[in-house]
Amino acid sequence: MTPGTRPVRLYDTKTQALRDFVPMDPSNVTVYVCGPTVQSGPHIGHLRGALSFDLLRRWLAHRFGRVTFVRNVTDIDDKVLANATDSEPWWALAYRMEQEFTRAYSAIGILPPTYEPRATASIPQMQELITRLIDAGHAYAAQGDVYFDVRSWGGYGVLTRQSLDAMEPAADADPRGKRDPRDFALWKGAKDDEPDSARWESPWGPGRPGWHIECSAMSRRYLGAEFDIHGGGLDLRFPHHENELAQSTAAGDPFARYWVHNGLVTVGDQKMSKSLGNFLLAHDVLAARDPLVVRYALAAAHYRSSLDLSGSSFDEAEAALGRIRAFLERAVRALQDESEDVRIDAAVPERFAIAMDDDLGVPQALAVLHETVRAGNTALDDRDLDAVRTAFADVAVMTGILGIDPLDATWNAPQGAEALALDALVQSLIGQRAAARADKDWAAADRIRDALTAAGITLEDTNDQTHWSIHGR
């Protein structure tokens, strides 16, 4: 199949219908996904959400060539401040938890985003957006806070198809200054019990941004006033995404053209969440299970469906991966030196592509993959090397796109608790190097980099952070 001959269809949660996906620029698809609020470490539901958009990104990259993928970090928020302590201020807690999310994402092969902005790095852009809303008559200042006036915007509720009078009051700020209890906070005036480090000067007095304004400002900063896809968990549709859509469009921005939401992980038919206390910590799961197995188990259900995880989910994933691995290893032995050339020349099987083009149908794509594995094993038994070559190439390209190739070097690096321990050590040295650079102690910074290089670790500095990898992996 030649990419582009059949449309990619996505379920748009705003129109509640499957739509042909037509990017603004076919050579650069733009995606913004709401990332974590880093008040505590990730649970397995966070990994499922991030993986859903990793799979979407990989398929869009295959179909269109380039994806600019932004996933933010909410590092200032009521919950972050509430979980801070005297010995660990909010900014230190947020950074430590951000690292935990990064480690967990990396462990299951989630690609790093093109940009990963922190909310605290875009305060001027948030204030500029708030000013535009005030000037347009859609926001007002009251007692040091600034609120979005929901009754001023006729489109409020369009994403979730709710009438304003049926909505619950916004519980994100003191209601005394509000014109309507559903008005939500754009700017929160500084409180006496909050640290000085958690406040910024503004035209409305010192304070900090509300949660919803953060993503509107960051998506605009990194992707422009209009972009292709806005994604996140189904639980973010209201109030977060509804409020994002209202404030951005009220300010005059076209904003997101498609809205994509992943289903939630459940435990006994209840949403997995920290507030309910029924969550599986990503660290614990990754310490007990092969990360490739975790990736497969989380990917096996359709991204929009609820996923009720249990021990059998991981057992089934492990068995499925075992069958794929066994075939690939048998085929490599049968093909000997040909296997790499066969892999390079492989094209995506048509039935697999049809499944992925139909709203990211990973379960159907996996069915094609396993049928191909069975056919490949039959060809090996029959010593039909031509059929083995075809099956090997097809399995290699399908597992490569899904990020589940058992022979890929990613999964042959240190795994589980070993990988987490290695990452913790490297991240500690990266932090020491960053401190040395901030102090302009270039010699110390170079010594740390040289020591890591000698140990086989490559560092890559970006605008926001430093990534590491093992040489050649």
Protein backbone atom coordinates (compact mmCIF):
# COMPACT_ATOMS: atom_id res chain seq x y z
CA MET A 1 0.00 0.00 0.00
CA THR A 2 1.20 3.50 -0.78
CA PRO A 3 0.67 5.82 2.21
CA GLY A 4 -2.03 8.35 1.50
CA THR A 5 -4.19 6.25 -0.86
CA ARG A 6 -6.73 5.54 1.91
CA PRO A 7 -7.75 8.05 4.60
CA VAL A 8 -6.91 7.63 8.25
CA ARG A 9 -10.14 7.73 10.23
CA LEU A 10 -10.25 8.95 13.83
CA TYR A 11 -13.10 9.15 16.30
CA ASP A 12 -13.50 12.85 17.07
CA THR A 13 -15.02 13.18 20.54
CA LYS A 14 -16.27 16.69 19.76
CA THR A 15 -18.48 15.55 16.87
CA GLN A 16 -18.84 12.06 18.40
CA ALA A 17 -18.23 10.48 15.01
CA LEU A 18 -15.52 8.87 12.92
CA ARG A 19 -13.93 11.46 10.63
CA ASP A 20 -11.36 11.26 7.86
CA PHE A 21 -8.20 12.81 9.26
CA VAL A 22 -6.93 15.60 7.03
CA PRO A 23 -3.95 17.41 8.58
CA MET A 24 -3.41 21.10 7.93
CA ASP A 25 0.06 20.28 6.61
CA PRO A 26 0.36 16.66 5.37
CA SER A 27 4.13 16.86 5.82
CA ASN A 28 3.88 17.77 9.52
CA VAL A 29 1.03 16.53 11.69
CA THR A 30 0.68 18.55 14.91
CA VAL A 31 -0.46 16.87 18.13
CA TYR A 32 -0.87 18.22 21.66
CA VAL A 33 -1.49 15.77 24.52
CA CYS A 34 -2.20 16.78 28.09
CA GLY A 35 0.62 15.31 30.15
CA PRO A 36 0.76 14.54 33.85
CA THR A 37 0.21 16.75 36.85
CA VAL A 38 3.32 15.74 38.74
CA GLN A 39 2.13 15.73 42.34
CA SER A 40 2.99 12.02 42.74
CA GLY A 41 4.32 9.11 40.74
CA PRO A 42 2.58 7.45 37.77
CA HIS A 43 0.13 4.60 38.01
CA ILE A 44 -0.58 2.11 35.25
CA GLY A 45 -3.48 4.22 33.97
CA HIS A 46 -1.06 7.03 33.16
CA LEU A 47 1.03 4.59 31.12
CA ARG A 48 -2.03 3.36 29.22
CA GLY A 49 -2.93 6.94 28.23
CA ALA A 50 0.60 7.84 27.15
CA LEU A 51 0.92 4.58 25.20
CA SER A 52 -2.35 5.21 23.34
CA PHE A 53 -0.92 8.42 21.91
CA ASP A 54 2.48 6.84 21.32
CA LEU A 55 0.77 4.31 19.05
CA LEU A 56 -1.20 7.07 17.31
CA ARG A 57 1.95 9.07 16.82
CA ARG A 58 3.85 6.11 15.38
CA TRP A 59 1.07 5.37 12.90
CA LEU A 60 0.68 9.00 11.84
CA ALA A 61 4.45 9.20 11.35
CA HIS A 62 4.26 6.14 9.12
CA ARG A 63 1.40 7.62 7.11
CA PHE A 64 2.48 11.24 6.86
CA GLY A 65 6.22 11.25 7.57
CA ARG A 66 6.53 13.77 10.40
CA VAL A 67 4.65 14.41 13.63
CA THR A 68 5.35 17.36 15.91
CA PHE A 69 4.24 15.91 19.23
CA VAL A 70 3.87 18.07 22.34
CA ARG A 71 3.13 16.62 25.78
CA ASN A 72 3.18 19.09 28.64
CA VAL A 73 4.08 18.75 32.31
CA THR A 74 1.81 20.50 34.83
CA ASP A 75 4.37 21.37 37.50
CA ILE A 76 2.38 24.06 39.35
CA ASP A 77 -1.07 23.16 40.62
CA ASP A 78 -3.10 22.91 43.82
CA LYS A 79 -2.23 19.21 44.15
CA VAL A 80 1.50 19.80 43.71
CA LEU A 81 1.46 22.47 46.43
CA ALA A 82 -0.61 20.25 48.72
CA ASN A 83 1.89 17.37 48.47
CA ALA A 84 4.98 19.51 49.06
CA THR A 85 6.68 19.42 52.46
CA ASP A 86 9.11 21.57 54.40
CA SER A 87 11.94 19.25 53.36
CA GLU A 88 10.84 19.01 49.72
CA PRO A 89 9.41 22.22 48.22
CA TRP A 90 6.82 22.03 45.46
CA TRP A 91 9.30 22.61 42.62
CA ALA A 92 11.60 19.83 43.86
CA LEU A 93 8.67 17.44 44.25
CA ALA A 94 7.45 18.28 40.75
CA TYR A 95 10.87 17.66 39.22
CA ARG A 96 11.33 14.37 41.05
CA MET A 97 7.89 13.14 40.00
CA GLU A 98 8.49 14.29 36.40
CA GLN A 99 11.58 12.07 36.36
CA GLU A 100 9.49 9.13 37.59
CA PHE A 101 7.04 9.63 34.74
CA THR A 102 9.89 9.89 32.23
CA ARG A 103 11.46 6.67 33.51
CA ALA A 104 8.18 4.79 33.33
CA TYR A 105 7.39 6.07 29.84
CA SER A 106 10.85 5.16 28.61
CA ALA A 107 10.70 1.70 30.19
CA ILE A 108 7.76 0.67 27.98
CA GLY A 109 9.20 2.22 24.83
CA ILE A 110 7.14 5.42 24.63
CA LEU A 111 8.96 7.82 22.34
CA PRO A 112 10.03 11.13 23.90
CA PRO A 113 7.89 14.07 22.73
CA THR A 114 9.18 16.63 20.26
CA TYR A 115 8.65 19.22 22.99
CA GLU A 116 7.82 18.64 26.66
CA PRO A 117 7.19 22.08 28.15
CA ARG A 118 6.66 22.71 31.83
CA ALA A 119 3.82 25.01 32.78
CA THR A 120 6.12 27.24 34.83
CA ALA A 121 8.13 28.06 31.68
CA SER A 122 5.14 29.65 29.92
CA ILE A 123 3.74 32.07 32.53
CA PRO A 124 4.10 35.15 30.23
CA GLN A 125 2.14 33.38 27.48
CA MET A 126 -0.62 32.51 29.97
CA GLN A 127 -0.85 36.10 31.15
CA GLU A 128 -1.01 37.32 27.55
CA LEU A 129 -3.90 34.95 26.83
CA ILE A 130 -5.74 36.05 29.97
CA THR A 131 -5.33 39.69 28.93
CA ARG A 132 -6.84 38.92 25.52
CA LEU A 133 -9.84 37.30 27.21
CA ILE A 134 -10.37 40.27 29.52
CA ASP A 135 -10.12 42.70 26.61
CA ALA A 136 -12.66 40.62 24.64
CA GLY A 137 -15.14 40.70 27.53
CA HIS A 138 -14.87 36.99 28.35
CA ALA A 139 -12.92 37.24 31.62
CA TYR A 140 -12.90 39.49 34.66
CA ALA A 141 -10.68 40.18 37.65
CA ALA A 142 -12.05 39.86 41.19
CA GLN A 143 -10.16 40.06 44.49
CA GLY A 144 -6.81 39.17 42.89
CA ASP A 145 -8.24 36.25 40.90
CA VAL A 146 -9.28 36.23 37.23
CA TYR A 147 -12.23 34.14 36.05
CA PHE A 148 -13.57 33.07 32.67
CA ASP A 149 -17.14 34.30 32.29
CA VAL A 150 -18.90 31.18 31.01
CA ARG A 151 -22.16 33.00 30.24
CA SER A 152 -20.32 35.37 27.91
CA TRP A 153 -19.38 32.54 25.54
CA GLY A 154 -22.23 30.82 23.72
CA GLY A 155 -20.05 27.86 22.75
CA TYR A 156 -19.40 26.77 26.32
CA GLY A 157 -20.35 23.10 26.66
CA VAL A 158 -19.97 22.22 22.97
CA LEU A 159 -17.27 19.58 23.55
CA THR A 160 -19.22 17.55 26.09
CA ARG A 161 -22.69 18.56 24.84
CA GLN A 162 -23.86 19.87 28.19
CA SER A 163 -26.11 22.81 28.89
CA LEU A 164 -24.60 25.40 31.18
CA ASP A 165 -27.38 25.20 33.76
CA ALA A 166 -26.86 21.43 34.10
CA MET A 167 -23.15 21.78 34.93
CA GLU A 168 -21.69 21.54 38.41
CA PRO A 169 -20.04 24.65 39.90
CA ALA A 170 -16.31 25.01 39.22
CA ALA A 171 -14.56 24.02 42.42
CA ASP A 172 -11.15 25.43 41.50
CA ALA A 173 -11.25 28.73 43.45
CA ASP A 174 -13.08 30.63 46.18
CA PRO A 175 -16.57 31.25 44.76
CA ARG A 176 -17.07 34.60 46.51
CA GLY A 177 -15.65 36.66 43.64
CA LYS A 178 -17.46 34.79 40.87
CA ARG A 179 -20.34 36.13 38.83
CA ASP A 180 -21.51 32.58 38.21
CA PRO A 181 -20.52 29.50 40.25
CA ARG A 182 -19.49 27.77 37.00
CA ASP A 183 -16.94 30.46 36.11
CA PHE A 184 -13.47 28.91 36.31
CA ALA A 185 -10.17 30.40 37.42
CA LEU A 186 -7.67 31.67 34.88
CA TRP A 187 -5.43 33.29 37.48
CA LYS A 188 -5.32 32.55 41.21
CA GLY A 189 -4.27 35.33 43.54
CA ALA A 190 -1.49 34.51 45.99
CA LYS A 191 -2.59 33.00 49.30
CA ASP A 192 -0.91 33.63 52.65
CA ASP A 193 -0.36 29.90 53.23
CA GLU A 194 1.37 29.36 49.84
CA PRO A 195 5.15 29.77 49.39
CA ASP A 196 6.58 32.89 47.76
CA SER A 197 8.20 30.64 45.13
CA ALA A 198 4.72 29.69 43.88
CA ARG A 199 3.68 33.19 42.85
CA TRP A 200 4.40 35.39 39.86
CA GLU A 201 3.75 39.08 39.34
CA SER A 202 0.82 39.92 37.06
CA PRO A 203 -1.41 42.88 36.11
CA TRP A 204 -3.97 41.48 38.59
CA GLY A 205 -1.54 41.05 41.46
CA PRO A 206 0.85 38.25 42.45
CA GLY A 207 -0.43 34.72 41.96
CA ARG A 208 -0.25 31.67 39.73
CA PRO A 209 -2.14 30.30 36.72
CA GLY A 210 -5.22 28.13 36.87
CA TRP A 211 -4.90 24.62 35.49
CA HIS A 212 -6.91 25.08 32.30
CA ILE A 213 -5.14 28.19 30.99
CA GLU A 214 -1.81 26.36 31.09
CA CYS A 215 -2.55 23.96 28.24
CA SER A 216 -4.19 26.61 26.06
CA ALA A 217 -1.11 28.80 26.33
CA MET A 218 1.42 26.00 25.85
CA SER A 219 -0.32 24.47 22.85
CA ARG A 220 -0.47 27.90 21.20
CA ARG A 221 3.18 28.59 21.98
CA TYR A 222 4.49 25.34 20.52
CA LEU A 223 1.97 24.53 17.78
CA GLY A 224 0.28 27.83 16.93
CA ALA A 225 -3.27 29.11 17.20
CA GLU A 226 -4.59 26.08 15.29
CA PHE A 227 -3.28 22.52 15.28
CA ASP A 228 -4.43 19.08 14.22
CA ILE A 229 -5.12 16.89 17.24
CA HIS A 230 -5.70 17.52 20.93
CA GLY A 231 -5.53 14.37 23.04
CA GLY A 232 -5.85 13.14 26.58
CA GLY A 233 -7.69 10.76 28.86
CA LEU A 234 -11.47 10.51 28.74
CA ASP A 235 -11.61 11.92 32.28
CA LEU A 236 -10.16 15.22 31.00
CA ARG A 237 -13.07 16.01 28.65
CA PHE A 238 -14.80 17.91 31.45
CA PRO A 239 -13.93 20.27 32.87
CA HIS A 240 -10.36 20.53 31.59
CA HIS A 241 -10.77 20.19 27.83
CA GLU A 242 -14.14 21.91 27.78
CA ASN A 243 -12.55 24.89 29.51
CA GLU A 244 -9.51 24.85 27.25
CA LEU A 245 -11.71 24.92 24.17
CA ALA A 246 -13.86 27.75 25.53
CA GLN A 247 -11.02 30.05 26.56
CA SER A 248 -8.95 29.50 23.42
CA THR A 249 -11.81 30.00 20.98
CA ALA A 250 -13.16 32.96 22.98
CA ALA A 251 -9.71 34.54 22.60
CA GLY A 252 -9.99 34.13 18.82
CA ASP A 253 -7.90 31.00 18.25
CA PRO A 254 -9.27 28.18 16.03
CA PHE A 255 -7.57 25.72 18.42
CA ALA A 256 -7.76 21.92 17.91
CA ARG A 257 -9.31 20.48 14.75
CA TYR A 258 -9.77 16.95 16.16
CA TRP A 259 -10.27 15.76 19.74
CA VAL A 260 -9.06 12.25 20.62
CA HIS A 261 -9.55 10.66 24.05
CA ASN A 262 -8.33 7.34 25.36
CA GLY A 263 -10.39 5.08 27.61
CA LEU A 264 -9.48 4.53 31.24
CA VAL A 265 -7.99 1.63 33.14
CA THR A 266 -10.48 0.13 35.56
CA VAL A 267 -10.29 -2.12 38.60
CA GLY A 268 -13.55 -3.96 39.21
CA ASP A 269 -15.40 -1.59 36.87
CA GLN A 270 -14.16 1.49 38.74
CA LYS A 271 -11.84 4.05 37.15
CA MET A 272 -8.30 3.62 38.44
CA SER A 273 -7.33 6.81 40.26
CA LYS A 274 -5.22 8.07 43.12
CA SER A 275 -8.25 9.58 44.84
CA LEU A 276 -9.98 6.17 44.99
CA GLY A 277 -6.82 4.42 46.17
CA ASN A 278 -7.30 1.55 43.70
CA PHE A 279 -4.29 2.16 41.50
CA LEU A 280 -1.31 0.03 40.49
CA LEU A 281 1.89 2.05 40.67
CA ALA A 282 3.85 1.92 37.44
CA HIS A 283 7.06 1.35 39.41
CA ASP A 284 5.64 -1.76 41.09
CA VAL A 285 4.25 -3.22 37.86
CA LEU A 286 7.51 -2.60 35.96
CA ALA A 287 9.53 -4.17 38.76
CA ALA A 288 7.37 -7.31 38.61
CA ARG A 289 6.82 -7.62 34.85
CA ASP A 290 8.89 -7.38 31.69
CA PRO A 291 8.25 -3.84 30.34
CA LEU A 292 7.61 -5.26 26.85
CA VAL A 293 4.87 -7.43 28.34
CA VAL A 294 3.42 -4.35 30.04
CA ARG A 295 3.43 -2.46 26.74
CA TYR A 296 1.68 -5.30 24.93
CA ALA A 297 -0.94 -5.73 27.66
CA LEU A 298 -1.78 -2.02 27.66
CA ALA A 299 -1.92 -1.86 23.85
CA ALA A 300 -4.02 -4.98 23.27
CA ALA A 301 -7.39 -3.33 23.91
CA HIS A 302 -8.72 -0.59 21.62
CA TYR A 303 -7.53 2.78 22.84
CA ARG A 304 -11.08 4.10 23.36
CA SER A 305 -12.24 1.12 25.40
CA SER A 306 -12.03 0.69 29.15
CA LEU A 307 -9.26 -1.71 30.13
CA ASP A 308 -9.83 -3.87 33.20
CA LEU A 309 -6.33 -5.08 34.07
CA SER A 310 -5.58 -8.25 36.01
CA GLY A 311 -2.73 -10.70 36.38
CA SER A 312 -4.12 -12.72 33.50
CA SER A 313 -3.81 -9.66 31.22
CA PHE A 314 -0.06 -9.74 31.65
CA ASP A 315 0.12 -13.53 31.42
CA GLU A 316 -1.71 -13.48 28.08
CA ALA A 317 0.55 -10.70 26.81
CA GLU A 318 3.64 -12.67 27.82
CA ALA A 319 2.39 -15.77 25.99
CA ALA A 320 1.58 -13.77 22.85
CA LEU A 321 4.99 -12.14 22.82
CA GLY A 322 6.60 -15.54 23.36
CA ARG A 323 5.00 -16.81 20.17
CA ILE A 324 6.20 -13.78 18.21
CA ARG A 325 9.73 -14.05 19.60
CA ALA A 326 9.95 -17.79 18.92
CA PHE A 327 8.97 -17.32 15.28
CA LEU A 328 11.38 -14.42 14.71
CA GLU A 329 14.28 -16.33 16.24
CA ARG A 330 13.48 -19.43 14.17
CA ALA A 331 13.25 -17.29 11.04
CA VAL A 332 16.56 -15.54 11.74
CA ARG A 333 18.26 -18.91 12.05
CA ALA A 334 16.64 -20.18 8.85
CA LEU A 335 17.47 -17.05 6.86
CA GLN A 336 20.93 -16.65 8.43
CA ASP A 337 22.60 -13.53 6.94
CA GLU A 338 19.52 -12.54 4.92
CA SER A 339 17.32 -11.47 7.83
CA GLU A 340 18.46 -7.84 8.11
CA ASP A 341 18.09 -7.22 4.37
CA VAL A 342 14.62 -8.73 4.44
CA ARG A 343 13.65 -6.51 7.37
CA ILE A 344 14.88 -3.30 5.66
CA ASP A 345 12.93 -3.93 2.46
CA ALA A 346 9.64 -4.80 4.19
CA ALA A 347 6.37 -3.02 3.34
CA VAL A 348 3.38 -2.75 5.68
CA PRO A 349 0.86 -5.55 5.05
CA GLU A 350 -2.41 -4.27 3.60
CA ARG A 351 -4.72 -5.81 6.20
CA PHE A 352 -2.63 -4.43 9.02
CA ALA A 353 -2.75 -0.95 7.46
CA ILE A 354 -6.51 -1.15 7.00
CA ALA A 355 -6.93 -1.95 10.70
CA MET A 356 -4.64 0.89 11.82
CA ASP A 357 -6.29 3.37 9.47
CA ASP A 358 -9.67 2.56 11.04
CA ASP A 359 -9.41 4.60 14.24
CA LEU A 360 -6.15 2.96 15.29
CA GLY A 361 -7.53 -0.59 15.38
CA VAL A 362 -4.64 -2.18 17.27
CA PRO A 363 -6.62 -5.31 18.34
CA GLN A 364 -7.41 -6.07 14.68
CA ALA A 365 -3.82 -5.26 13.70
CA LEU A 366 -2.56 -7.70 16.34
CA ALA A 367 -4.85 -10.38 14.91
CA VAL A 368 -3.17 -9.89 11.51
CA LEU A 369 0.22 -10.09 13.20
CA HIS A 370 -0.54 -13.40 14.90
CA GLU A 371 -2.04 -14.90 11.73
CA THR A 372 1.22 -14.02 10.00
CA VAL A 373 3.24 -15.65 12.79
CA ARG A 374 1.23 -18.86 12.40
CA ALA A 375 1.72 -18.81 8.63
CA GLY A 376 5.44 -18.21 9.12
CA ASN A 377 5.77 -21.17 11.47
CA THR A 378 3.99 -23.37 8.94
CA ALA A 379 6.42 -22.17 6.25
CA LEU A 380 9.36 -22.99 8.53
CA ASP A 381 7.99 -26.47 9.14
CA ASP A 382 7.61 -26.93 5.36
CA ARG A 383 11.07 -25.43 4.71
CA ASP A 384 9.49 -22.91 2.34
CA LEU A 385 12.12 -20.17 2.60
CA ASP A 386 10.33 -17.78 0.24
CA ALA A 387 7.26 -17.86 2.46
CA VAL A 388 9.49 -17.54 5.55
CA ARG A 389 11.09 -14.41 4.11
CA THR A 390 7.69 -12.86 3.46
CA ALA A 391 6.32 -13.71 6.90
CA PHE A 392 9.49 -12.55 8.67
CA ALA A 393 9.44 -9.22 6.83
CA ASP A 394 5.75 -8.70 7.59
CA VAL A 395 6.10 -9.56 11.28
CA ALA A 396 9.18 -7.35 11.61
CA VAL A 397 7.48 -4.28 10.14
CA MET A 398 4.25 -4.77 12.10
CA THR A 399 6.00 -5.24 15.44
CA GLY A 400 8.27 -2.32 14.61
CA ILE A 401 5.36 0.06 14.05
CA LEU A 402 3.65 -1.10 17.25
CA GLY A 403 6.91 -0.87 19.20
CA ILE A 404 6.76 -4.52 20.29
CA ASP A 405 9.57 -6.16 18.28
CA PRO A 406 11.08 -8.61 20.82
CA LEU A 407 14.40 -8.60 18.94
CA ASP A 408 14.77 -4.81 19.02
CA ALA A 409 17.70 -3.56 21.07
CA THR A 410 15.28 -1.52 23.20
CA TRP A 411 14.04 -4.68 24.86
CA ASN A 412 17.47 -6.24 25.21
CA ALA A 413 18.77 -3.38 27.34
CA PRO A 414 18.49 -3.68 31.16
CA GLN A 415 14.86 -4.29 32.10
CA GLY A 416 12.50 -3.93 35.04
CA ALA A 417 13.99 -2.99 38.38
CA GLU A 418 17.49 -3.07 36.86
CA ALA A 419 16.52 -0.47 34.26
CA LEU A 420 14.86 1.73 36.88
CA ALA A 421 17.93 1.56 39.11
CA LEU A 422 20.27 2.42 36.22
CA ASP A 423 18.08 5.34 35.21
CA ALA A 424 17.99 6.66 38.78
CA LEU A 425 21.78 6.64 38.94
CA VAL A 426 22.21 8.33 35.56
CA GLN A 427 19.53 10.91 36.36
CA SER A 428 21.34 11.74 39.60
CA LEU A 429 24.56 12.42 37.68
CA ILE A 430 22.63 14.45 35.10
CA GLY A 431 21.27 16.56 37.97
CA GLN A 432 24.78 17.09 39.36
CA ARG A 433 25.98 18.10 35.91
CA ALA A 434 23.10 20.57 35.53
CA ALA A 435 23.96 22.11 38.89
CA ALA A 436 27.61 22.42 37.86
CA ARG A 437 26.64 24.11 34.60
CA ALA A 438 24.33 26.50 36.45
CA ASP A 439 27.30 27.42 38.68
CA LYS A 440 29.47 27.78 35.53
CA ASP A 441 31.73 25.01 36.83
CA TRP A 442 32.42 23.74 33.34
CA ALA A 443 35.26 21.46 34.41
CA ALA A 444 33.02 19.53 36.81
CA ALA A 445 30.26 19.32 34.19
CA ASP A 446 32.72 17.94 31.64
CA ARG A 447 34.06 15.37 34.12
CA ILE A 448 30.55 14.01 34.71
CA ARG A 449 29.84 13.81 30.98
CA ASP A 450 33.21 12.10 30.35
CA ALA A 451 32.55 9.58 33.11
CA LEU A 452 29.16 8.71 31.62
CA THR A 453 30.63 8.47 28.13
CA ALA A 454 33.30 6.09 29.40
CA ALA A 455 30.53 3.95 30.93
CA GLY A 456 28.75 3.76 27.56
CA ILE A 457 26.13 6.45 28.22
CA THR A 458 25.33 9.13 25.62
CA LEU A 459 23.82 12.45 26.75
CA GLU A 460 21.63 14.63 24.52
CA ASP A 461 20.87 18.17 25.72
CA THR A 462 17.61 19.83 24.59
CA ASN A 463 16.10 23.19 25.53
CA ASP A 464 14.19 21.76 28.49
CA GLN A 465 16.12 18.71 29.68
CA THR A 466 18.84 16.14 29.08
CA HIS A 467 18.10 12.67 27.67
CA TRP A 468 20.42 9.70 28.01
CA SER A 469 20.83 6.44 26.13
CA ILE A 470 23.16 3.47 26.04
CA HIS A 471 25.53 3.73 23.06
CA GLY A 472 23.96 2.13 20.02
CA ARG A 473 20.56 1.52 21.64
